[in-house]
PDB file of C-alpha atoms in Angstrom:
ATOM      1  CA  MET A   1      94.010  27.749-165.442  1.00  0.00           C
ATOM      2  CA  GLY A   2      90.413  28.007-164.780  1.00  0.00           C
ATOM      3  CA  THR A   3      89.499  26.693-167.475  1.00  0.00           C
ATOM      4  CA  MET A   4      91.184  23.472-166.995  1.00  0.00           C
ATOM      5  CA  ILE A   5      90.328  22.533-163.988  1.00  0.00           C
ATOM      6  CA  GLY A   6      86.452  23.317-165.096  1.00  0.00           C
ATOM      7  CA  ASN A   7      87.127  20.899-167.758  1.00  0.00           C
ATOM      8  CA  LEU A   8      87.568  18.420-165.466  1.00  0.00           C
ATOM      9  CA  PHE A   9      84.175  18.716-164.022  1.00  0.00           C
ATOM     10  CA  GLY A  10      82.489  19.187-167.591  1.00  0.00           C
ATOM     11  CA  VAL A  11      82.420  23.124-167.259  1.00  0.00           C
ATOM     12  CA  PRO A  12      82.794  24.355-170.762  1.00  0.00           C
ATOM     13  CA  PHE A  13      85.295  26.331-171.639  1.00  0.00           C
ATOM     14  CA  VAL A  14      83.063  29.469-173.156  1.00  0.00           C
ATOM     15  CA  THR A  15      81.617  29.305-169.563  1.00  0.00           C
ATOM     16  CA  THR A  16      84.927  29.995-167.354  1.00  0.00           C
ATOM     17  CA  ARG A  17      85.308  32.810-170.276  1.00  0.00           C
ATOM     18  CA  MET A  18      81.995  34.157-170.069  1.00  0.00           C
ATOM     19  CA  GLU A  19      82.770  34.314-166.164  1.00  0.00           C
ATOM     20  CA  GLY A  20      85.824  36.569-166.361  1.00  0.00           C
ATOM     21  CA  MET A  21      84.652  38.600-168.456  1.00  0.00           C
ATOM     22  CA  SER A  22      81.350  39.604-166.108  1.00  0.00           C
ATOM     23  CA  GLY A  23      84.268  40.195-163.523  1.00  0.00           C
ATOM     24  CA  ILE A  24      86.350  42.696-165.546  1.00  0.00           C
ATOM     25  CA  GLN A  25      83.091  44.104-166.578  1.00  0.00           C
ATOM     26  CA  SER A  26      81.758  44.743-163.550  1.00  0.00           C
ATOM     27  CA  GLY A  27      84.873  46.409-162.295  1.00  0.00           C
ATOM     28  CA  GLY A  28      87.295  43.742-160.704  1.00  0.00           C
ATOM     29  CA  LYS A  29      90.988  44.627-161.964  1.00  0.00           C
ATOM     30  CA  THR A  30      92.812  41.981-159.862  1.00  0.00           C
ATOM     31  CA  GLY A  31      92.931  38.023-159.423  1.00  0.00           C
ATOM     32  CA  ILE A  32      90.317  38.375-156.290  1.00  0.00           C
ATOM     33  CA  THR A  33      87.629  39.105-158.770  1.00  0.00           C
ATOM     34  CA  SER A  34      88.385  35.262-160.439  1.00  0.00           C
ATOM     35  CA  LEU A  35      89.359  33.933-157.321  1.00  0.00           C
ATOM     36  CA  VAL A  36      85.560  34.855-155.701  1.00  0.00           C
ATOM     37  CA  VAL A  37      83.797  33.750-158.446  1.00  0.00           C
ATOM     38  CA  ALA A  38      86.020  30.256-158.357  1.00  0.00           C
ATOM     39  CA  LEU A  39      84.878  29.681-154.499  1.00  0.00           C
ATOM     40  CA  LEU A  40      81.595  30.241-154.856  1.00  0.00           C
ATOM     41  CA  LEU A  41      81.522  28.223-157.955  1.00  0.00           C
ATOM     42  CA  ILE A  42      82.711  24.839-156.030  1.00  0.00           C
ATOM     43  CA  ALA A  43      79.991  26.028-153.411  1.00  0.00           C
ATOM     44  CA  LEU A  44      77.898  25.456-156.336  1.00  0.00           C
ATOM     45  CA  PHE A  45      79.207  22.742-157.097  1.00  0.00           C
ATOM     46  CA  PHE A  46      77.896  20.591-154.382  1.00  0.00           C
ATOM     47  CA  PHE A  47      74.297  21.986-154.911  1.00  0.00           C
ATOM     48  CA  SER A  48      74.531  20.485-158.304  1.00  0.00           C
ATOM     49  CA  PRO A  49      71.659  17.938-157.822  1.00  0.00           C
ATOM     50  CA  LEU A  50      68.818  20.820-156.940  1.00  0.00           C
ATOM     51  CA  LEU A  51      69.714  22.670-160.165  1.00  0.00           C
ATOM     52  CA  SER A  52      69.136  19.749-162.298  1.00  0.00           C
ATOM     53  CA  LEU A  53      65.491  20.656-160.770  1.00  0.00           C
ATOM     54  CA  ILE A  54      64.756  23.997-163.139  1.00  0.00           C
ATOM     55  CA  PRO A  55      63.282  23.063-166.298  1.00  0.00           C
ATOM     56  CA  LEU A  56      65.232  24.067-169.261  1.00  0.00           C
ATOM     57  CA  ALA A  57      62.573  26.960-170.166  1.00  0.00           C
ATOM     58  CA  ALA A  58      63.863  29.047-167.426  1.00  0.00           C
ATOM     59  CA  VAL A  59      67.535  28.560-169.136  1.00  0.00           C
ATOM     60  CA  SER A  60      66.417  29.645-171.764  1.00  0.00           C
ATOM     61  CA  SER A  61      65.792  33.090-171.531  1.00  0.00           C
ATOM     62  CA  ILE A  62      69.787  33.588-169.907  1.00  0.00           C
ATOM     63  CA  LEU A  63      70.599  32.603-173.138  1.00  0.00           C
ATOM     64  CA  ILE A  64      68.326  34.763-174.919  1.00  0.00           C
ATOM     65  CA  VAL A  65      70.038  37.933-172.576  1.00  0.00           C
ATOM     66  CA  SER A  66      73.719  36.249-173.946  1.00  0.00           C
ATOM     67  CA  GLY A  67      72.544  36.350-177.219  1.00  0.00           C
ATOM     68  CA  ILE A  68      71.111  39.692-177.000  1.00  0.00           C
ATOM     69  CA  SER A  69      74.380  41.544-175.569  1.00  0.00           C
ATOM     70  CA  MET A  70      75.949  39.905-178.435  1.00  0.00           C
ATOM     71  CA  VAL A  71      73.882  41.951-180.919  1.00  0.00           C
ATOM     72  CA  SER A  72      76.342  45.054-179.621  1.00  0.00           C
ATOM     73  CA  LEU A  73      78.859  43.167-180.773  1.00  0.00           C
ATOM     74  CA  ILE A  74      77.314  42.016-184.471  1.00  0.00           C
ATOM     75  CA  LYS A  75      77.745  46.615-185.112  1.00  0.00           C
ATOM     76  CA  GLY A  76      81.019  45.972-185.431  1.00  0.00           C
ATOM     77  CA  PHE A  77      81.016  43.763-188.185  1.00  0.00           C
ATOM     78  CA  LYS A  78      82.844  44.668-191.600  1.00  0.00           C
ATOM     79  CA  LYS A  79      79.977  44.869-194.274  1.00  0.00           C
ATOM     80  CA  LYS A  80      81.840  44.274-197.203  1.00  0.00           C
ATOM     81  CA  ASP A  81      82.102  40.219-196.409  1.00  0.00           C
ATOM     82  CA  PRO A  82      79.060  38.236-196.116  1.00  0.00           C
ATOM     83  CA  SER A  83      81.255  35.234-196.178  1.00  0.00           C
ATOM     84  CA  ASN A  84      82.047  36.188-192.468  1.00  0.00           C
ATOM     85  CA  ASN A  85      78.829  38.121-191.552  1.00  0.00           C
ATOM     86  CA  ILE A  86      76.557  35.260-192.212  1.00  0.00           C
ATOM     87  CA  PRO A  87      78.227  32.718-190.347  1.00  0.00           C
ATOM     88  CA  ALA A  88      77.983  35.455-187.149  1.00  0.00           C
ATOM     89  CA  TYR A  89      74.522  36.211-187.529  1.00  0.00           C
ATOM     90  CA  LEU A  90      73.359  32.573-187.870  1.00  0.00           C
ATOM     91  CA  THR A  91      75.854  31.843-184.736  1.00  0.00           C
ATOM     92  CA  ALA A  92      74.502  34.738-182.604  1.00  0.00           C
ATOM     93  CA  ILE A  93      70.695  32.693-183.839  1.00  0.00           C
ATOM     94  CA  LEU A  94      71.500  29.468-182.820  1.00  0.00           C
ATOM     95  CA  ILE A  95      72.735  29.819-179.544  1.00  0.00           C
ATOM     96  CA  PRO A  96      69.783  30.275-177.513  1.00  0.00           C
ATOM     97  CA  PHE A  97      67.607  28.258-180.873  1.00  0.00           C
ATOM     98  CA  SER A  98      69.760  25.461-179.771  1.00  0.00           C
ATOM     99  CA  PHE A  99      69.214  25.997-175.960  1.00  0.00           C
ATOM    100  CA  SER A 100      73.135  25.321-175.614  1.00  0.00           C
ATOM    101  CA  ILE A 101      76.524  27.664-176.032  1.00  0.00           C
ATOM    102  CA  PRO A 102      78.381  25.468-177.247  1.00  0.00           C
ATOM    103  CA  LYS A 103      76.301  24.062-179.746  1.00  0.00           C
ATOM    104  CA  GLY A 104      75.631  26.876-181.307  1.00  0.00           C
ATOM    105  CA  ILE A 105      79.171  27.985-181.634  1.00  0.00           C
ATOM    106  CA  ALA A 106      79.807  24.114-183.100  1.00  0.00           C
ATOM    107  CA  LEU A 107      76.837  25.155-185.523  1.00  0.00           C
ATOM    108  CA  GLY A 108      78.415  28.819-186.250  1.00  0.00           C
ATOM    109  CA  PHE A 109      82.275  27.293-186.819  1.00  0.00           C
ATOM    110  CA  ILE A 110      80.586  24.343-189.331  1.00  0.00           C
ATOM    111  CA  ILE A 111      77.885  26.874-190.884  1.00  0.00           C
ATOM    112  CA  TYR A 112      81.350  29.033-191.430  1.00  0.00           C
ATOM    113  CA  THR A 113      83.324  26.369-193.117  1.00  0.00           C
ATOM    114  CA  LEU A 114      80.255  25.486-195.297  1.00  0.00           C
ATOM    115  CA  VAL A 115      79.905  29.247-196.326  1.00  0.00           C
ATOM    116  CA  LYS A 116      83.430  29.841-197.598  1.00  0.00           C
ATOM    117  CA  LEU A 117      83.255  26.530-199.226  1.00  0.00           C
ATOM    118  CA  PHE A 118      80.206  27.149-200.732  1.00  0.00           C
ATOM    119  CA  SER A 119      81.529  31.100-201.457  1.00  0.00           C
ATOM    120  CA  GLY A 120      84.670  30.344-203.504  1.00  0.00           C
ATOM    121  CA  LYS A 121      86.900  31.403-200.893  1.00  0.00           C
ATOM    122  CA  SER A 122      88.055  27.690-199.279  1.00  0.00           C
ATOM    123  CA  LYS A 123      91.320  29.380-199.706  1.00  0.00           C
ATOM    124  CA  GLU A 124      90.763  31.392-196.382  1.00  0.00           C
ATOM    125  CA  LEU A 125      90.223  27.979-194.078  1.00  0.00           C
ATOM    126  CA  THR A 126      92.922  26.303-192.928  1.00  0.00           C
ATOM    127  CA  ILE A 127      93.230  22.668-192.507  1.00  0.00           C
ATOM    128  CA  THR A 128      92.641  23.014-188.662  1.00  0.00           C
ATOM    129  CA  THR A 129      89.472  24.512-189.624  1.00  0.00           C
ATOM    130  CA  TYR A 130      88.724  21.792-191.700  1.00  0.00           C
ATOM    131  CA  VAL A 131      89.902  19.145-188.646  1.00  0.00           C
ATOM    132  CA  LEU A 132      87.972  21.094-185.994  1.00  0.00           C
ATOM    133  CA  SER A 133      84.826  21.628-188.236  1.00  0.00           C
ATOM    134  CA  LEU A 134      84.293  17.488-188.253  1.00  0.00           C
ATOM    135  CA  ILE A 135      85.120  17.392-184.720  1.00  0.00           C
ATOM    136  CA  PHE A 136      81.687  19.752-184.267  1.00  0.00           C
ATOM    137  CA  LEU A 137      80.129  17.798-186.556  1.00  0.00           C
ATOM    138  CA  PHE A 138      80.937  14.397-184.546  1.00  0.00           C
ATOM    139  CA  PHE A 139      80.095  15.832-181.508  1.00  0.00           C
ATOM    140  CA  LEU A 140      76.771  17.279-182.858  1.00  0.00           C
ATOM    141  CA  VAL A 141      75.963  13.682-184.052  1.00  0.00           C
ATOM    142  CA  THR A 142      77.188  12.512-181.033  1.00  0.00           C
ATOM    143  CA  ASN A 143      75.468  14.632-178.503  1.00  0.00           C
TER     144      ASN A 143
END
């Protein structure tokens, strides 16, 4: 529900997912945590013109911290298949360097498709993967 409403206001789906995960990590077990976060984000909506004054350099530190927190997930990757690992590593690197979580994920998805194609594992890709890669490519070209 939060993702659908957030998208109406231009919030990337990743943001609502991260907010939910941070609430769970903080010990929130009921929907009250999500409700409090939602109310605070609605209040923040009215201060968004002030947020545009924050330079991108300040925002990049937050993205770097997000990337560092992803490093703990990288330890769980299967070491046997580099065609899965290479795109995942590059995605974790590209998110802070692109200054955008959605753009980093889009680049990682495109790289995943390309690595599978060029490594001879195109049978593992579905038509949905190809379509999403083209949509992400269009998104990156137009932004």
